[in-house]
Short mmCIF file of C-alpha atoms (C1' of nucleotides) in Angstrom, two decimals:
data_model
loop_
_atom_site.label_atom_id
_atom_site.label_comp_id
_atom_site.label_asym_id
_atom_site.label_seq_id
_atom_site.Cartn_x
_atom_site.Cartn_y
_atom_site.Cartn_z
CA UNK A 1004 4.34 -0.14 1.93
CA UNK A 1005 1.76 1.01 4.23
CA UNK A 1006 -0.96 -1.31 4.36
CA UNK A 1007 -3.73 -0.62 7.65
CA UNK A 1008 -1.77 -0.92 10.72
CA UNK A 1009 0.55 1.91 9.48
CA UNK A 1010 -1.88 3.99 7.62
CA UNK A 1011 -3.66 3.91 11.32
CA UNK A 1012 -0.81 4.69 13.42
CA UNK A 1013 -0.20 7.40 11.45
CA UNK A 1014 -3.74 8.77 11.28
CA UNK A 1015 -3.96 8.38 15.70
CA UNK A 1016 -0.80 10.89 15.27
CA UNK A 1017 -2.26 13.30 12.98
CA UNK A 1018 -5.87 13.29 13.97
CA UNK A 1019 -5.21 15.70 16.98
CA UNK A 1020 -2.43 17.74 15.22
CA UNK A 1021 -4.83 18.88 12.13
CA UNK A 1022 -8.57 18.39 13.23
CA UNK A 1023 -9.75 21.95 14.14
CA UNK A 1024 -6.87 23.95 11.82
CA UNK A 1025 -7.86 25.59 9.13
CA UNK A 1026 -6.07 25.90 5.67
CA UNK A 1027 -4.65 28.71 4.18
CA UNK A 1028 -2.75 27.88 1.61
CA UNK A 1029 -1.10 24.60 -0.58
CA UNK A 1030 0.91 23.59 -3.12
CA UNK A 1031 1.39 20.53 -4.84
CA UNK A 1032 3.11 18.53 -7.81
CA UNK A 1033 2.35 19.07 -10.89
CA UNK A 1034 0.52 15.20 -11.48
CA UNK A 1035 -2.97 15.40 -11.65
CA UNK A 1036 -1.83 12.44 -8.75
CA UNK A 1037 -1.27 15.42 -6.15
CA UNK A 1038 -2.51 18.71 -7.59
CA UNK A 1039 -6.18 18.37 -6.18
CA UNK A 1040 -4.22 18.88 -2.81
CA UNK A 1041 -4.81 22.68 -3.39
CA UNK A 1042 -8.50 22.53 -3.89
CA UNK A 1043 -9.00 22.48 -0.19
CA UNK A 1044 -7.87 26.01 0.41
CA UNK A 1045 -10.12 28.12 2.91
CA UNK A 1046 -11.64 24.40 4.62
CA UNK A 1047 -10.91 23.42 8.02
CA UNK A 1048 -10.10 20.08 8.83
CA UNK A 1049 -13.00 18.16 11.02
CA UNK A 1050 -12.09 14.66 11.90
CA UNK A 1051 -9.50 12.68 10.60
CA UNK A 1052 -10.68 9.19 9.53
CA UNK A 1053 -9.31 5.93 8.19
CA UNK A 1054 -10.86 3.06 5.39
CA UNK A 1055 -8.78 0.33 4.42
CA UNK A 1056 -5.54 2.41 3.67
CA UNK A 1057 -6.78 5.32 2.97
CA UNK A 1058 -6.73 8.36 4.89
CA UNK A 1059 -9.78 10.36 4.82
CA UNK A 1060 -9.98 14.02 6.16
CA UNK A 1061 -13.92 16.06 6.54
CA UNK A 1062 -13.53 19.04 6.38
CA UNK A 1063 -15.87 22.16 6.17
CA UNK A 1064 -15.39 23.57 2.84
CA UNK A 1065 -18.71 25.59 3.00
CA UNK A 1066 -20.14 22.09 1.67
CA UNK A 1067 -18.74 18.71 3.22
CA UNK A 1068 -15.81 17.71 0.98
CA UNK A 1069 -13.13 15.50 2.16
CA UNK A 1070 -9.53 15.55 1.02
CA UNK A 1071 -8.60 11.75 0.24
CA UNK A 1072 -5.09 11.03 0.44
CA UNK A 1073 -3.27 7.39 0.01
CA UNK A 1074 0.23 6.95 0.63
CA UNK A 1075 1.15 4.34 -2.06
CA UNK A 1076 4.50 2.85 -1.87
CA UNK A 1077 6.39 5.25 0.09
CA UNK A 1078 4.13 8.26 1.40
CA UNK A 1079 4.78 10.51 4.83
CA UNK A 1080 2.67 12.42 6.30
CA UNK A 1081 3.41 14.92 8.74
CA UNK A 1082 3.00 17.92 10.76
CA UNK A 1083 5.31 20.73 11.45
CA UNK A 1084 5.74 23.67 13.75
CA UNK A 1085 5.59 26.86 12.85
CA UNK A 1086 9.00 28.03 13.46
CA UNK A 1087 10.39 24.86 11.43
CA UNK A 1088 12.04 25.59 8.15
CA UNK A 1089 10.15 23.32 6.19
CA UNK A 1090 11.82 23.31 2.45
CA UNK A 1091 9.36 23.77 0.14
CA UNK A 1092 11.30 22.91 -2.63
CA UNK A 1093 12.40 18.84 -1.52
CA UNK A 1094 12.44 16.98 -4.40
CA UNK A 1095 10.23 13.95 -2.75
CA UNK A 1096 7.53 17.03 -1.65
CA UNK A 1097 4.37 16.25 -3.53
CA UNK A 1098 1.94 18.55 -1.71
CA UNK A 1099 1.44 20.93 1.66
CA UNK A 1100 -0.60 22.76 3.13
CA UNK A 1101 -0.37 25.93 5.46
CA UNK A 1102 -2.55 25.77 8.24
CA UNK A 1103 -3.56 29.95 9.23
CA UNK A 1104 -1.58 29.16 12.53
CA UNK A 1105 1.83 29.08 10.81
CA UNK A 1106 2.20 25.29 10.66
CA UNK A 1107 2.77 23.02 7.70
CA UNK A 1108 1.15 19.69 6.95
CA UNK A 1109 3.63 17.92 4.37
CA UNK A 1110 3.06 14.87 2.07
CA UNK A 1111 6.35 13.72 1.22
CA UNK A 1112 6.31 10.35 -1.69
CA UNK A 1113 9.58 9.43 -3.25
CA UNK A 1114 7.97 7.03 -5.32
CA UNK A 1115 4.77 8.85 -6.45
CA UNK A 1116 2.64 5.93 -6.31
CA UNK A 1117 0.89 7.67 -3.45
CA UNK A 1118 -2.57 9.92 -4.99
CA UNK A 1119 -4.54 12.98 -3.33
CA UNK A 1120 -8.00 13.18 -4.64
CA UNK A 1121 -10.49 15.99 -2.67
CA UNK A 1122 -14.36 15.27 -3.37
CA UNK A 1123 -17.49 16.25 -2.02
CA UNK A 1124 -18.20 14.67 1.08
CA UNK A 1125 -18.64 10.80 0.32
CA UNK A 1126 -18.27 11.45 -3.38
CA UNK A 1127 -16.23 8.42 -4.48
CA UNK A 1128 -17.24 7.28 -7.54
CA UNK A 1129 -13.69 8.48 -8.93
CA UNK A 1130 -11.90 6.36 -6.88
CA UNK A 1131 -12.82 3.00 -7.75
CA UNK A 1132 -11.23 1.48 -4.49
CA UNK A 1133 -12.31 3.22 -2.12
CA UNK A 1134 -15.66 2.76 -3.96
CA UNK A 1135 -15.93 -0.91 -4.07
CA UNK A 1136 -13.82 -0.93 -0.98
CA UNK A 1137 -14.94 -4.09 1.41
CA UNK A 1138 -15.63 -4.09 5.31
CA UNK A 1139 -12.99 -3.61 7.61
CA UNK A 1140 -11.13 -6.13 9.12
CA UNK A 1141 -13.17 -5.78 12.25
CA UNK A 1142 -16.45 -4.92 11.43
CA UNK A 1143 -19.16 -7.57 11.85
CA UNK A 1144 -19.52 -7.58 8.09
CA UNK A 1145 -16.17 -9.04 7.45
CA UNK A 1146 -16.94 -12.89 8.09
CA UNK A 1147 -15.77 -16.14 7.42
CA UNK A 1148 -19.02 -17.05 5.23
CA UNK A 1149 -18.46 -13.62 3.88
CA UNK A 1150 -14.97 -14.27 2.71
CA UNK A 1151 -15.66 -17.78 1.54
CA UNK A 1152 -18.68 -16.27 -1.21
CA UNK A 1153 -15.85 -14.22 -2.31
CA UNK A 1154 -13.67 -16.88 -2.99
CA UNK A 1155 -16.83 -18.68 -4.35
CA UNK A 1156 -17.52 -15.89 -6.83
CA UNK A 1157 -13.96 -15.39 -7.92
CA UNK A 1158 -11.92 -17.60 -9.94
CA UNK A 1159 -8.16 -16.04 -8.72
CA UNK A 1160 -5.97 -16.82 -6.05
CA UNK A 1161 -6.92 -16.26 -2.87
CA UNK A 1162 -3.65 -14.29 -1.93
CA UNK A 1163 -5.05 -12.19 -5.00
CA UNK A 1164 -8.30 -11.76 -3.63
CA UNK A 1165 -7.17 -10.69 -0.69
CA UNK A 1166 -5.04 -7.50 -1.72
CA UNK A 1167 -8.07 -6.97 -4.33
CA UNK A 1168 -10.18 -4.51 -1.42
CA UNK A 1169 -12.96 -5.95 -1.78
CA UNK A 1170 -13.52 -8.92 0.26
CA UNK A 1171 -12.06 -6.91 2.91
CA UNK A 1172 -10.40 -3.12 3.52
CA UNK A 1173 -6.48 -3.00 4.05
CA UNK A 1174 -4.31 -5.44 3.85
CA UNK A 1175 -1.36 -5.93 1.31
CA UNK A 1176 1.36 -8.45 0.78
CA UNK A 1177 2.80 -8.38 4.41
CA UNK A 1178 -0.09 -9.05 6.25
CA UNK A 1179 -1.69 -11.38 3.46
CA UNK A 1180 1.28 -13.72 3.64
CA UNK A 1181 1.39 -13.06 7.17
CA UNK A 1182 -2.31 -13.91 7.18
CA UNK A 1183 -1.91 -17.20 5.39
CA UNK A 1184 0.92 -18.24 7.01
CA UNK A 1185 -0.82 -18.50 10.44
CA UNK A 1186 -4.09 -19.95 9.10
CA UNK A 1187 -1.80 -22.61 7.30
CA UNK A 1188 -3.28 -21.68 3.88
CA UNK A 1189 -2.16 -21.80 0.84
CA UNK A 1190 -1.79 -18.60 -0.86
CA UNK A 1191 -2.54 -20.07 -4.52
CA UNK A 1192 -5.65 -22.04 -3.86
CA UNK A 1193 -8.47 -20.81 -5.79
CA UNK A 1194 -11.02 -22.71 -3.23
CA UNK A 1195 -11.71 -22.00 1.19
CA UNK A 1196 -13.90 -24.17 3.03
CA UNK A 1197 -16.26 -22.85 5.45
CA UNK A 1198 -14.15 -23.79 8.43
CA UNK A 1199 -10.75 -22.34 7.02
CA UNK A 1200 -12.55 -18.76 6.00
CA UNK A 1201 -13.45 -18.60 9.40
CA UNK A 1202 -9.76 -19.55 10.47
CA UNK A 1203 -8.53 -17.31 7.97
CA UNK A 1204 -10.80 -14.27 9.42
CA UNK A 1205 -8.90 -15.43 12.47
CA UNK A 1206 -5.60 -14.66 11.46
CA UNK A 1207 -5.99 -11.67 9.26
CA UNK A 1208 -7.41 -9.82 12.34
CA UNK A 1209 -4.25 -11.56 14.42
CA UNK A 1210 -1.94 -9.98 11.72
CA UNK A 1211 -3.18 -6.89 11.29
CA UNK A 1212 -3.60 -6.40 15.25
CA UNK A 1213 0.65 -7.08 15.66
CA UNK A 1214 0.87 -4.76 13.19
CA UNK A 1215 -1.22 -2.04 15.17
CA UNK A 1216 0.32 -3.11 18.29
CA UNK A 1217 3.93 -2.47 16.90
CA UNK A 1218 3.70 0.64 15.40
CA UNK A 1219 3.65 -1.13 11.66
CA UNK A 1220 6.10 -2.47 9.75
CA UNK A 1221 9.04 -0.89 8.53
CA UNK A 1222 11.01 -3.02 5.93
CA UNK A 1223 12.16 0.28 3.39
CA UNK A 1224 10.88 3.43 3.89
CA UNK A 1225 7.75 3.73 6.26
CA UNK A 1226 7.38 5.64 8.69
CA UNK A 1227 5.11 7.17 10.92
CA UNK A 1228 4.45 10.78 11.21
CA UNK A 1229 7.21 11.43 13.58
CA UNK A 1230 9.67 9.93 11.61
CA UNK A 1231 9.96 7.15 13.92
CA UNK A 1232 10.06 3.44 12.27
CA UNK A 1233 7.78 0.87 13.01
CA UNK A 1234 8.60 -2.16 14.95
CA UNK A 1235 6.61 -5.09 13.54
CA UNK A 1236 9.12 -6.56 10.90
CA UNK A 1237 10.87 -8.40 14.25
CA UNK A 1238 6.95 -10.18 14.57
CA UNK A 1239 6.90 -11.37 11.14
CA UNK A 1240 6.44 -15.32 10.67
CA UNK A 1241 6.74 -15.37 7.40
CA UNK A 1242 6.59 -12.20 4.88
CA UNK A 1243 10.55 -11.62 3.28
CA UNK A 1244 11.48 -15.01 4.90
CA UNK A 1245 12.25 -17.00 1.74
CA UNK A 1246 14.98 -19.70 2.54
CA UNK A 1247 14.56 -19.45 6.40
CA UNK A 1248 13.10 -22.12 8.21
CA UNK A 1249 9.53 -22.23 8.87
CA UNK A 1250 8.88 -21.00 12.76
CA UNK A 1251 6.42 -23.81 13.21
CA UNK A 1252 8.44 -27.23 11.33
CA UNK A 1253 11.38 -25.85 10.08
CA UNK A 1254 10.71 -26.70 6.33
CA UNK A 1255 12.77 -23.91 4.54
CA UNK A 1256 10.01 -20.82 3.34
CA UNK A 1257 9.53 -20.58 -0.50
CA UNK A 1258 8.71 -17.79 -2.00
CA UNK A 1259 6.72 -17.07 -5.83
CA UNK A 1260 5.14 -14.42 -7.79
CA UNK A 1261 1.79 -14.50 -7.84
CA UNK A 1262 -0.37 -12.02 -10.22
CA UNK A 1263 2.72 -9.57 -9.83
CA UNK A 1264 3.28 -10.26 -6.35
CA UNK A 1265 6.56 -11.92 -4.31
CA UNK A 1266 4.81 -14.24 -2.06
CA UNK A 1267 6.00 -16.45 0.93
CA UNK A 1268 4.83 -19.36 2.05
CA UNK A 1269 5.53 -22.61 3.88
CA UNK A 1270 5.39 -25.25 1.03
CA UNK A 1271 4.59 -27.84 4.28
CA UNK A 1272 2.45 -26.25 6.32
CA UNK A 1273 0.50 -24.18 3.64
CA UNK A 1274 0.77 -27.05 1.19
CA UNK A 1275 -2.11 -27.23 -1.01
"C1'" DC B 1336 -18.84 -8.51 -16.27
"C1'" DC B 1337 -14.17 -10.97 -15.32
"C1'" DA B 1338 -9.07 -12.28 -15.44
"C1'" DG B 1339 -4.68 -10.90 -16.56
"C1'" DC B 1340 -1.19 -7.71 -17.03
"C1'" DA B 1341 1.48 -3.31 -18.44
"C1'" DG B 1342 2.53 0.93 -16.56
"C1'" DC B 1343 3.50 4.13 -13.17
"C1'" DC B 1344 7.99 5.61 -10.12
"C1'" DT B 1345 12.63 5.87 -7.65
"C1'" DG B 1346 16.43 4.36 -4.95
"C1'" DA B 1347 18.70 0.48 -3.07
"C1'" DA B 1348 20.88 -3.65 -3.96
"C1'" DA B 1349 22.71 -6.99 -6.84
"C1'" DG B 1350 25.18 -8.22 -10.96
"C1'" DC B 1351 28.84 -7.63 -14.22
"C1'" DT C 219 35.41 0.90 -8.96
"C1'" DG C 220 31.61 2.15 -11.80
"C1'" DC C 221 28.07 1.20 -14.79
"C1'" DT C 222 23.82 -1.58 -15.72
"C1'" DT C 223 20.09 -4.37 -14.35
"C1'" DT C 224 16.80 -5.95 -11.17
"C1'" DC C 225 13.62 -5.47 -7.60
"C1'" DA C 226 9.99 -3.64 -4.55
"C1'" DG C 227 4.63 -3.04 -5.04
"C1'" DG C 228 -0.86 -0.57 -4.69
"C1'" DC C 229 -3.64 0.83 -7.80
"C1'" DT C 230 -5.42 2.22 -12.49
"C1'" DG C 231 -6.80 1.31 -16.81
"C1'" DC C 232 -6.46 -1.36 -20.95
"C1'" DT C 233 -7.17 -5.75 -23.52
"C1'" DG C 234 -9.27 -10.05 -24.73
#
DNA sequence: CCAGCAGCCTGAAAGC
DNA sequence: TGCTTTCAGGCTGCTG
């Protein structure tokens, strides 16, 4: 489940292993999910970019269009030498692209929740996400006063509201629960006071940044673009610890679905 | 406009 | 052992 720390680490890999190559030729699934891949024929890649968790390539298409991709549940990226036999016909391939010096740029998605979209440049009024999508974690926009009219103007959870993108860009269930965990907040309040939104801020950045620092999380399937795993799932406090005792006062973790969603919490520390 | 939720997908793990 | 059921979950789009 990439959420931003491993849609990041695997954009830093790819950024100087496509930026500069230029396409010529692709293939992709059938799905109107992938087969947009092959629009972006005869471009050349410019800069590889990142928002929230999705992955956002310029390139110069005769008009700026970018090729959009998001790696859903279980999407790979990666790069792959010329002389490699890549096999085109992998059941889990959902799109490629041939760059004109011999090498192959693969998007591999078992689950096919992952989506390719290619648009003119900063065109995203078909992606409703990315279109609504909030600040990132880090940018001076993303505040604690910020968060808290969210919260104001919203009447679900605020584990909900935080996976929703739009109070802020990238995070999903790991690093929510992770989140709320260290801010000592419960994930099913509907209400944040000025001083815990600011607390909360706190701790989503903290999250995310062990994330980033470790290379993700790998709990399934991610990985990065090398094929290496990620090494965060040995940081986490809280996220898939249901029944184990609480790292800060030993009450034993609960976990409950919320809108859809398996979430962990400490009924003690994060009571309500 | 909002909240809530089904549906999309597959393979691993659990249950019988 | 082998078959069936459950689970994981980000996002889209439908319903009320």
């Amino acid at each position: 489940m990439p959420e931003l720390p491993e849609v990041e680490t695997i954009r830093r890999q790819l950024e100087h292993r496509v930026v500069g190559a230029s396409i010529a030729d692709a293939g992709a699934h059938w799905s109107d999910k992938f087969s947009p891949a092959v629009e972006v024929v005869g471009g050349e890649i410019m800069s590889a970019h990142r928002r929230g968790k999705y992955l956002l390539f310029d390139l110069d298409h005769g008009v700026p269009t970018e090729l959009i991709v998001h790696l859903g549940m279980t999407g790979r990226l990666a790069v792959h030498d010329a002389r490699d036999e890549t096999d085109l016909t992998h059941p889990h391939l959902r799109a490629w692209w041939r760059f004109d010096d011999g090498r192959l740029f693969t998007f591999h998605d078992i689950r096919r929740f992952g989506r390719i979209h290619v648009v003119d440049a900063g065109r995203y009024g078909e992606i409703p996400t990315l279109y609504h999508l909030g600040p990132e974690p880090w940018d001076a926009a993303f505040t604690g006063r910020a968060l808290a009219a969210f919260v104001k103007g919203s009447n679900r959870y605020l584990k909900t509201i935080l996976l929703a993108q739009r109070a802020v860009a990238g995070i999903g269930n790991i690093y929510a629960d992770e989140a709320l965990w260290m801010a000592g907040i419960n994930p099913a309040n509907r209400r944040l006071s000025a001083q815990r939104a600011d607390r909360l801020v706190e701790t989503i950045r903290a999250a995310l940044q062990s994330g980033l620092d470790h290379g993700g999380t790998t709990l399934r399937d991610y990985v990065d673009s090398d094929g290496e795993t990620g090494a965060n799932q040995h940081e986490l406090f809280c996220y898939g610890r249901a029944g184990s005792p609480c790292h800060r006062c030993a009450t034993e973790l609960r976990s409950r679905v919320l809108d859809a969603r398996t979430t962990t919490y400490c009924p003690r520390c994060q009571a309500r």
